[in-house]
Coordinates of C-alpha atoms in Angstrom, one line a residue:
M8 CA -46.7 40.4 41.2
T9 CA -49.2 37.6 41.0
F10 CA -51.3 36.2 38.2
N11 CA -55.1 35.6 38.7
K12 CA -55.4 32.2 37.2
R13 CA -59.1 32.6 36.3
Q14 CA -58.0 35.4 33.9
V15 CA -55.6 33.2 32.1
K16 CA -57.3 31.0 29.4
I17 CA -55.3 29.2 26.8
N18 CA -57.1 28.1 23.7
H19 CA -55.5 25.1 21.9
W20 CA -58.2 24.8 19.4
P21 CA -60.9 27.1 18.4
E22 CA -64.3 26.3 19.6
K23 CA -66.1 24.0 17.1
N24 CA -69.6 22.4 16.8
D25 CA -70.0 18.6 16.5
K26 CA -70.0 18.6 12.7
E27 CA -66.9 20.7 12.4
K28 CA -65.3 18.4 15.0
Q29 CA -66.1 15.4 13.1
K30 CA -64.9 16.8 9.8
Y31 CA -61.6 18.1 11.3
S32 CA -61.0 14.7 12.9
K33 CA -61.9 12.9 9.4
N34 CA -59.3 15.2 7.6
R35 CA -56.6 14.5 10.3
E36 CA -56.9 10.8 9.7
T37 CA -56.7 11.4 6.0
V38 CA -53.6 13.4 6.3
K39 CA -52.1 10.9 8.7
L40 CA -52.8 7.8 6.5
T41 CA -51.3 9.7 3.5
L42 CA -48.1 10.3 5.3
L43 CA -47.9 6.8 6.6
T44 CA -48.4 5.5 2.9
L45 CA -45.5 7.8 1.6
L46 CA -43.2 6.7 4.4
L47 CA -44.0 3.2 3.7
L48 CA -43.1 3.7 0.0
C49 CA -39.8 5.5 0.6
S50 CA -38.8 2.6 3.0
I51 CA -39.6 0.1 0.3
C52 CA -37.7 2.1 -2.3
F53 CA -34.6 2.4 0.0
L54 CA -34.7 -1.3 0.7
F55 CA -34.8 -2.1 -2.9
L56 CA -31.7 0.1 -3.6
T57 CA -29.9 -1.3 -0.8
L58 CA -30.5 -4.9 -1.7
N59 CA -29.9 -4.5 -5.6
F60 CA -27.0 -1.8 -5.4
P61 CA -24.5 -3.0 -2.7
F62 CA -22.6 0.3 -2.6
T63 CA -21.5 2.3 0.5
I64 CA -23.1 5.5 0.9
E65 CA -20.6 8.2 1.8
F66 CA -21.9 11.5 3.3
T67 CA -18.5 13.4 3.1
A68 CA -17.9 15.7 0.0
S69 CA -15.8 14.0 -2.5
I70 CA -13.3 16.0 -4.6
P71 CA -12.1 14.3 -7.8
R72 CA -8.3 14.3 -8.3
T73 CA -6.8 16.3 -11.0
C74 CA -3.5 15.7 -12.7
D75 CA -0.9 18.1 -11.0
H76 CA 2.1 16.3 -12.8
N77 CA 3.6 17.1 -16.1
F78 CA 3.2 13.8 -17.6
T79 CA 0.5 11.3 -18.9
V80 CA 0.5 7.4 -18.4
Y81 CA -1.1 4.8 -20.6
V82 CA -2.3 1.6 -19.3
Y83 CA -2.2 -1.4 -21.6
D84 CA -5.5 -3.5 -21.8
L85 CA -3.7 -6.8 -21.7
P86 CA -5.3 -10.2 -22.2
K87 CA -6.6 -11.2 -18.8
E88 CA -4.1 -14.1 -18.6
F89 CA -1.5 -11.8 -17.7
N90 CA -3.1 -10.3 -14.7
I91 CA -6.6 -10.6 -13.3
G92 CA -7.1 -14.0 -14.9
L93 CA -4.4 -15.3 -12.7
L94 CA -6.6 -14.5 -9.6
Q95 CA -9.0 -17.3 -10.6
N96 CA -6.5 -19.7 -9.3
C97 CA -5.9 -17.7 -6.2
R98 CA -5.5 -20.8 -3.9
H99 CA -2.4 -21.8 -5.9
L100 CA -0.7 -18.6 -6.5
N101 CA 1.8 -19.1 -3.7
I102 CA 3.3 -22.5 -2.8
Y103 CA 3.2 -21.5 1.0
T104 CA 0.0 -19.5 1.2
N105 CA -3.6 -19.5 0.0
M106 CA -3.6 -16.0 -1.4
C107 CA -7.4 -15.7 -2.1
P108 CA -7.7 -13.5 1.1
H109 CA -4.7 -11.3 0.0
V110 CA -5.8 -10.5 -3.5
A111 CA -9.1 -9.2 -2.3
N112 CA -9.8 -5.5 -2.4
N113 CA -7.4 -5.0 -5.3
G114 CA -4.6 -6.6 -3.4
L115 CA -5.2 -4.6 -0.3
G116 CA -6.2 -7.7 1.4
Q117 CA -8.8 -8.2 4.3
P118 CA -9.9 -5.0 6.2
L119 CA -8.7 -4.8 9.7
H120 CA -11.8 -2.9 10.8
R121 CA -15.6 -3.1 9.9
G122 CA -17.1 -0.6 7.6
R123 CA -14.9 1.7 5.5
T124 CA -11.4 1.4 6.6
S125 CA -7.8 2.5 5.5
W126 CA -6.2 -0.5 7.4
F127 CA -5.7 -3.8 5.8
S128 CA -3.9 -7.1 6.2
T129 CA -1.8 -6.6 3.3
H130 CA 0.4 -9.3 1.8
Q131 CA 4.2 -8.2 1.5
F132 CA 4.4 -9.5 -2.2
I133 CA 1.3 -8.0 -3.6
A134 CA 2.5 -4.5 -4.7
E135 CA 1.8 -5.2 -8.4
M136 CA -1.9 -5.5 -7.8
I137 CA -2.1 -2.2 -5.7
F138 CA 0.1 -0.3 -8.2
H139 CA -2.3 -1.5 -11.1
A140 CA -5.4 -0.2 -9.3
R141 CA -3.9 3.0 -8.5
V142 CA -2.8 3.7 -11.9
E143 CA -6.1 2.7 -13.4
N144 CA -7.6 5.5 -11.3
H145 CA -4.7 8.0 -11.6
P146 CA -5.6 11.4 -12.6
C147 CA -2.8 11.5 -15.0
R148 CA -3.8 8.4 -16.8
T149 CA -4.6 8.9 -20.6
Y150 CA -6.5 6.8 -23.0
E151 CA -4.8 8.3 -26.0
P152 CA -1.5 6.4 -26.4
D153 CA 0.0 9.0 -29.0
T154 CA -0.1 11.6 -26.2
A155 CA 1.4 9.4 -23.3
D156 CA 4.8 10.0 -21.9
I157 CA 5.0 6.6 -20.3
F158 CA 3.4 3.1 -20.8
Y159 CA 2.4 0.8 -18.2
V160 CA 2.3 -2.9 -18.7
P161 CA 0.2 -4.4 -15.8
F162 CA 1.8 -7.9 -15.6
Y163 CA 1.2 -9.9 -12.4
G164 CA 4.6 -11.4 -12.8
G165 CA 5.2 -11.9 -9.1
L166 CA 1.9 -14.0 -8.7
Y167 CA 2.7 -16.0 -11.6
A168 CA 6.4 -16.7 -10.5
S169 CA 5.2 -17.8 -7.0
S170 CA 2.8 -20.0 -8.5
V171 CA 5.3 -22.1 -10.5
F172 CA 8.3 -21.7 -8.3
R173 CA 8.6 -25.5 -7.8
E174 CA 7.9 -26.4 -11.3
Q175 CA 10.7 -28.8 -12.6
N176 CA 10.2 -27.8 -16.3
L177 CA 12.0 -24.6 -16.7
T178 CA 10.1 -23.9 -20.0
K179 CA 6.8 -24.0 -18.0
R180 CA 8.1 -21.6 -15.4
D181 CA 9.0 -19.0 -18.2
E182 CA 6.1 -19.5 -20.7
L183 CA 3.7 -16.8 -19.5
A184 CA 6.7 -14.3 -19.3
V185 CA 7.7 -15.2 -22.9
R186 CA 4.1 -14.8 -24.2
L187 CA 3.8 -11.3 -22.4
V188 CA 7.2 -10.1 -24.0
N189 CA 6.0 -11.3 -27.5
Y190 CA 2.7 -9.7 -27.2
I191 CA 4.0 -6.4 -25.9
S192 CA 6.8 -6.0 -28.4
G193 CA 4.4 -6.5 -31.1
Q194 CA 2.2 -3.4 -30.1
R195 CA 2.6 -0.3 -32.3
W196 CA 3.6 1.9 -29.4
W197 CA 6.4 -0.2 -28.3
K198 CA 8.2 0.5 -31.6
R199 CA 8.3 4.2 -30.9
S200 CA 11.2 3.8 -28.6
N201 CA 11.9 0.1 -28.6
G202 CA 10.2 -0.1 -25.3
R203 CA 12.2 2.4 -23.4
D204 CA 9.2 4.4 -22.3
H205 CA 7.6 1.1 -21.1
F206 CA 7.6 -0.3 -17.6
L207 CA 6.5 -3.3 -15.3
A208 CA 5.7 -3.1 -11.7
I209 CA 6.3 -6.5 -10.1
G210 CA 5.7 -7.2 -6.2
R211 CA 8.6 -9.6 -5.7
T212 CA 12.3 -9.3 -5.6
A213 CA 14.3 -9.0 -8.7
W214 CA 16.2 -12.1 -7.9
D215 CA 13.1 -14.1 -8.7
F216 CA 13.2 -13.1 -12.3
M217 CA 16.9 -13.4 -13.0
R218 CA 17.3 -17.0 -13.7
S219 CA 19.9 -17.7 -16.2
S220 CA 19.1 -20.5 -19.0
D221 CA 21.2 -23.1 -17.5
T222 CA 20.5 -22.8 -13.8
D223 CA 17.6 -23.3 -11.2
F224 CA 18.3 -20.1 -9.2
G225 CA 15.2 -17.8 -9.5
A226 CA 11.7 -18.6 -10.8
N227 CA 12.0 -17.3 -14.2
M228 CA 14.1 -15.4 -16.7
L229 CA 11.9 -12.4 -17.2
M230 CA 14.4 -9.6 -16.4
Q231 CA 17.1 -11.5 -18.5
M232 CA 15.2 -11.1 -21.7
P233 CA 16.9 -8.6 -24.0
R234 CA 13.5 -6.7 -24.8
V235 CA 12.8 -6.5 -21.1
M236 CA 16.1 -4.9 -20.4
N237 CA 14.9 -2.1 -22.5
M238 CA 12.1 -1.5 -20.2
S239 CA 12.1 -0.1 -16.7
V240 CA 11.2 -2.8 -14.0
L241 CA 9.9 -1.7 -10.7
T242 CA 10.4 -4.2 -7.9
V243 CA 10.4 -4.4 -4.1
E244 CA 14.0 -5.1 -4.2
R245 CA 16.4 -4.3 -7.1
Q246 CA 19.5 -6.1 -8.0
P247 CA 22.2 -3.6 -6.8
W248 CA 25.1 -4.4 -9.2
N249 CA 23.6 -5.2 -12.5
G250 CA 20.1 -3.9 -12.4
D251 CA 20.6 -0.6 -14.2
N252 CA 16.8 -0.8 -15.3
H253 CA 15.5 -1.9 -12.0
F254 CA 14.1 0.6 -9.5
G255 CA 13.1 -0.2 -6.1
I256 CA 9.6 0.6 -4.9
P257 CA 8.2 0.3 -1.3
Y258 CA 7.0 -2.9 0.1
P259 CA 3.2 -2.3 1.0
S260 CA 2.5 -1.9 4.6
Y261 CA -1.0 -1.9 6.3
F262 CA -2.2 1.7 5.9
H263 CA -3.9 2.8 2.7
P264 CA -5.6 6.1 3.4
Y265 CA -8.7 7.5 1.5
T266 CA -8.0 11.1 2.4
S267 CA -5.1 13.5 3.2
A268 CA -6.6 14.2 6.4
E269 CA -6.3 10.4 7.5
M270 CA -2.6 10.5 6.7
V271 CA -2.1 13.8 8.7
T272 CA -3.8 12.4 11.7
W273 CA -1.8 9.3 11.7
Q274 CA 1.6 11.4 11.3
D275 CA 0.5 13.5 14.3
K276 CA -0.3 10.6 16.2
M277 CA 3.3 9.1 15.6
K278 CA 4.8 12.3 16.6
N279 CA 3.0 12.4 20.0
V280 CA 3.2 8.8 20.9
E281 CA 5.2 7.6 23.9
R282 CA 8.1 5.6 23.2
P283 CA 9.4 4.0 26.3
N284 CA 11.7 1.6 24.5
L285 CA 15.2 2.5 23.2
F286 CA 15.0 -0.1 20.5
S287 CA 13.1 -3.2 19.3
F288 CA 13.5 -6.3 17.1
V289 CA 10.7 -7.9 15.2
G290 CA 11.8 -11.1 13.5
G291 CA 13.0 -14.6 13.7
P292 CA 16.2 -16.7 13.3
R293 CA 17.3 -17.5 9.8
K294 CA 19.1 -20.4 8.2
G295 CA 22.5 -19.9 6.2
L296 CA 25.6 -18.8 7.9
E297 CA 25.5 -15.1 7.3
K298 CA 21.8 -14.6 7.9
A299 CA 21.9 -16.7 10.9
A300 CA 24.8 -14.9 12.5
I301 CA 23.3 -11.4 12.3
R302 CA 19.7 -12.5 13.4
D303 CA 21.0 -14.6 16.2
E304 CA 23.1 -11.6 17.3
L305 CA 20.4 -9.1 17.3
I306 CA 17.8 -11.4 19.0
K307 CA 20.4 -12.1 21.7
Q308 CA 21.2 -8.4 22.5
C309 CA 17.6 -7.5 22.5
A310 CA 16.8 -10.1 24.7
E311 CA 19.5 -9.3 27.1
S312 CA 18.7 -5.5 27.2
S313 CA 16.2 -4.0 29.5
H314 CA 15.8 -1.2 26.9
C315 CA 14.7 -3.5 24.1
E316 CA 11.3 -4.9 23.1
L317 CA 11.6 -8.3 21.3
L318 CA 8.9 -9.8 19.3
K319 CA 10.3 -13.0 18.2
C320 CA 9.0 -14.8 15.1
E321 CA 9.3 -18.5 14.8
N322 CA 7.2 -21.7 14.7
G323 CA 4.4 -19.9 12.8
G324 CA 4.9 -16.6 14.7
S325 CA 1.1 -15.8 14.7
R326 CA 1.7 -12.6 16.8
C327 CA 4.2 -11.5 13.9
H328 CA 1.3 -11.8 11.5
N329 CA -0.9 -9.5 13.6
P330 CA -0.3 -6.0 11.9
M331 CA -1.5 -4.1 15.1
T332 CA 0.9 -6.2 17.4
V333 CA 3.7 -5.5 15.1
L334 CA 3.1 -1.8 14.7
G335 CA 2.6 -1.6 18.3
V336 CA 6.1 -2.7 19.3
M337 CA 7.6 -0.3 16.8
A338 CA 5.5 2.6 17.9
R339 CA 6.8 2.0 21.5
S340 CA 10.4 2.2 20.1
R341 CA 12.7 5.0 19.2
F342 CA 14.8 2.7 17.0
C343 CA 13.8 -0.5 15.1
L344 CA 16.8 -3.1 14.2
Q345 CA 16.3 -4.0 10.5
A346 CA 18.6 -7.1 9.7
P347 CA 18.4 -8.3 6.1
G348 CA 15.5 -10.8 5.4
D349 CA 15.5 -13.8 3.1
S350 CA 17.3 -11.2 0.8
F351 CA 18.8 -7.7 1.5
T352 CA 15.5 -5.9 2.0
R353 CA 12.7 -6.3 4.4
R354 CA 8.9 -5.3 4.5
S355 CA 9.4 -4.6 8.3
T356 CA 11.5 -1.5 7.3
F357 CA 8.5 0.2 5.9
D358 CA 6.2 -1.0 8.9
A359 CA 8.8 0.6 11.2
M360 CA 8.8 3.9 9.4
L361 CA 5.1 3.9 9.2
A362 CA 5.3 3.6 13.2
G363 CA 7.6 6.5 13.1
C364 CA 10.5 4.3 14.3
I365 CA 14.0 5.2 13.2
P366 CA 15.6 2.1 11.3
V367 CA 18.8 0.7 12.1
F368 CA 20.6 -1.0 9.2
F369 CA 23.2 -3.5 9.1
S370 CA 23.6 -3.8 5.1
P371 CA 23.4 -0.7 2.7
H372 CA 21.5 -3.0 0.3
T373 CA 18.5 -2.9 2.8
M374 CA 17.6 0.6 1.9
Y375 CA 20.3 2.8 0.7
T376 CA 20.9 1.2 -2.8
Q377 CA 17.3 0.4 -3.3
Y378 CA 14.8 3.2 -2.9
M379 CA 16.6 6.3 -4.2
W380 CA 13.4 8.0 -5.5
Y381 CA 12.1 8.0 -2.0
L382 CA 14.5 8.9 0.6
P383 CA 16.8 12.0 1.3
D384 CA 20.4 11.8 0.1
D385 CA 21.8 12.2 3.6
K386 CA 21.3 8.7 5.0
R387 CA 22.2 9.8 8.5
S388 CA 19.1 12.2 8.6
Y389 CA 16.5 9.4 8.9
S390 CA 18.6 6.2 9.7
V391 CA 21.5 4.6 11.7
F392 CA 24.1 2.2 10.0
M393 CA 26.1 -0.3 11.8
D394 CA 28.7 -2.5 10.2
E395 CA 27.4 -6.0 10.0
K396 CA 30.6 -7.4 11.3
N397 CA 30.9 -4.9 14.2
N398 CA 27.6 -4.9 15.8
T399 CA 28.5 -6.2 19.3
H400 CA 27.3 -3.0 21.3
I401 CA 24.1 -1.9 19.8
E402 CA 22.6 -0.5 22.9
Q403 CA 25.5 1.7 23.7
E404 CA 25.9 2.9 20.2
L405 CA 22.2 4.0 20.2
L406 CA 22.5 5.6 23.7
R407 CA 25.2 7.9 22.3
I408 CA 22.8 9.6 19.8
S409 CA 21.5 12.7 21.6
E410 CA 17.8 13.4 22.2
N411 CA 17.9 16.2 20.0
E412 CA 19.2 14.1 17.0
V413 CA 16.6 11.5 18.0
V414 CA 13.7 14.0 17.6
Q415 CA 14.9 15.4 14.4
M416 CA 15.4 12.0 12.8
R417 CA 12.0 10.9 14.0
E418 CA 10.5 14.0 12.5
I419 CA 12.1 13.2 9.0
V420 CA 11.0 9.5 9.2
I421 CA 7.4 10.7 9.9
D422 CA 7.6 13.3 7.1
L423 CA 8.5 10.4 4.6
I424 CA 5.6 8.3 5.4
P425 CA 3.3 9.6 2.7
R426 CA 5.9 8.8 0.1
L427 CA 6.4 5.3 1.1
T428 CA 2.6 4.4 1.4
Y429 CA 0.2 3.3 -1.2
A430 CA -2.9 5.3 -0.9
H431 CA -6.2 3.6 -1.3
P432 CA -7.0 3.1 -5.1
N433 CA -10.4 4.7 -4.7
S434 CA -9.1 7.8 -2.6
T435 CA -10.3 11.0 -4.0
N436 CA -9.8 13.7 -1.2
Y437 CA -6.1 12.8 -1.2
D438 CA -3.6 15.2 -2.4
L439 CA -0.2 14.1 -1.0
P440 CA 2.3 12.2 -3.4
D441 CA 2.2 8.7 -2.5
A442 CA 4.5 5.7 -3.6
V443 CA 2.8 5.3 -7.0
D444 CA 3.0 9.1 -7.7
I445 CA 6.7 9.2 -6.8
A446 CA 7.4 6.3 -9.2
L447 CA 5.4 7.6 -12.2
E448 CA 6.9 11.1 -12.0
A449 CA 10.5 9.6 -11.9
L450 CA 9.7 7.2 -14.8
A451 CA 8.3 10.1 -16.8
K452 CA 11.3 12.2 -16.3
Q453 CA 13.4 9.4 -17.1
A454 CA 11.6 8.9 -20.4
R455 CA 11.8 12.6 -21.3
D456 CA 15.6 12.6 -20.5
S457 CA 16.2 9.4 -22.7
V458 CA 14.5 11.3 -25.6
V459 CA 16.7 14.2 -25.2
V460 CA 19.9 12.0 -25.2
S461 CA 18.7 10.1 -28.3
L462 CA 18.3 13.4 -30.1

C-alpha cells in the first residue's frame, strides 16, 4: 500500500492572521521571560543556601535508630577541660605526632576518599573520642539521670596522658585526672552507688594509667585512685592480672560505616576475595630481648617463605601507615601473624580481622584475656595459637590446617567484623550491634547484677 503525499497534511499550528500571530508571539516571549526569571531566582536561592549552610544533601531515606536494648545511658556534660577543650592544643597532644589531623571528624581522622565516605585514616589511640561521639548520638541515651542504668564520664584521659608523658613533675602528670575524680565523685548521681554504675572509656592501654606514687612507669595514676577502682574503665588493653574493673574494647580500625548495607557489602567482599598467600606479617623489629626475639623470628620466617607476604615497617615505614596497603596485604592472606606490639595487644589484629584474615597469636594476652565481651568462647573457632617459645615452623603448622577448617574459621572472623567495628557517629540506617553497643549492653548488665548482689 502506498500513500499519496499530497493527501497528507500536518498542521503544527492553526492558521492565524498577522495580528493573531503577533499577539501569540508576544505571549510566548512573556512566558519565556517569566520562566527564565523564576529559574534565576531559584538558582540564587540554592547558591545562598549552599554558601551559608555547609551541609551535605543526602538523597537516601534516613531512618532514625530506636533503642532496642534494655538499658539507658546518661552522659555527663563535663567541663570542657576534661575533653573537647584539650583539642585546642591538638599539636601537642602526643609527643611523637601532630594529632590535629587525627582528632578531626570526632576522632575518625581524615577521610580516605572524597565526599561522604566510611573510610578514614583513624589513629590507633583515639577510641575515647569515637566512643564519646557514638554515645552522644546513641538511641538509648537518656537526659534524665534518675532513670539511667549506667553513667558515662567522657574524659579524654588518653589524649591528656600522651600530652604530658615526658613531664618530669609527676604532680603535673596527675593533676587533670585528680580534678576529674574530685569533680565526678562530688556529683549527686555518683553517690547513688559510690560510682559502681559509672564508667570511663580511654583510648590507650591500662599500663599508661597505673603509675604508682613513687615510680615513673606509666603516664599517670588515674586507675590506681580508689574512687576510680569503683568505676568500670574501658581501655584498648586491660591489665590481665590486677585489672578486675578493666574491660578491653577494640582498637579502632579504618572502616566506620553509615549503614548496615555498607557493612554487609564489605563482609561479602571479604568472603569472596582471592587469598593467594598462606600467611603474612605486617610489622617491624622491636627493641627489648623478648619483643625483639619474636619479631625477628616472624620477619625471618616470612621473608624466607614463598607462601608469606611481608610488609616490613621500619625507618618511618610510610607504606605501613597507608590503610589500603595494610588491608591489601591482609586481604590477600589466609592467616595474619600477630606478635605482641609495644605491649601485649596490637591494632593490627583488628585490621586483620576487618580484612577477613585469621589471626595467629603468640601470647594469650594479645586477644584472649582482653576482649571477652566481643569474641566466642571457643578460641580455636576464629584464631590459631602458637607458643611464643615454640614457633620455629610456622608455615608447616599452618599447612596442617585443612581447607575446610580454614573456610569455617574465616566465616566466623568475618561474622565478627560488625562487633569489632565502630560505626560512624552519624549513622542512622545502621541496626547491627557495633563495638559501642556491645560495651554499653555489657556495662548495663554488670550494673544490674551488682545491684542484685548488694540487695
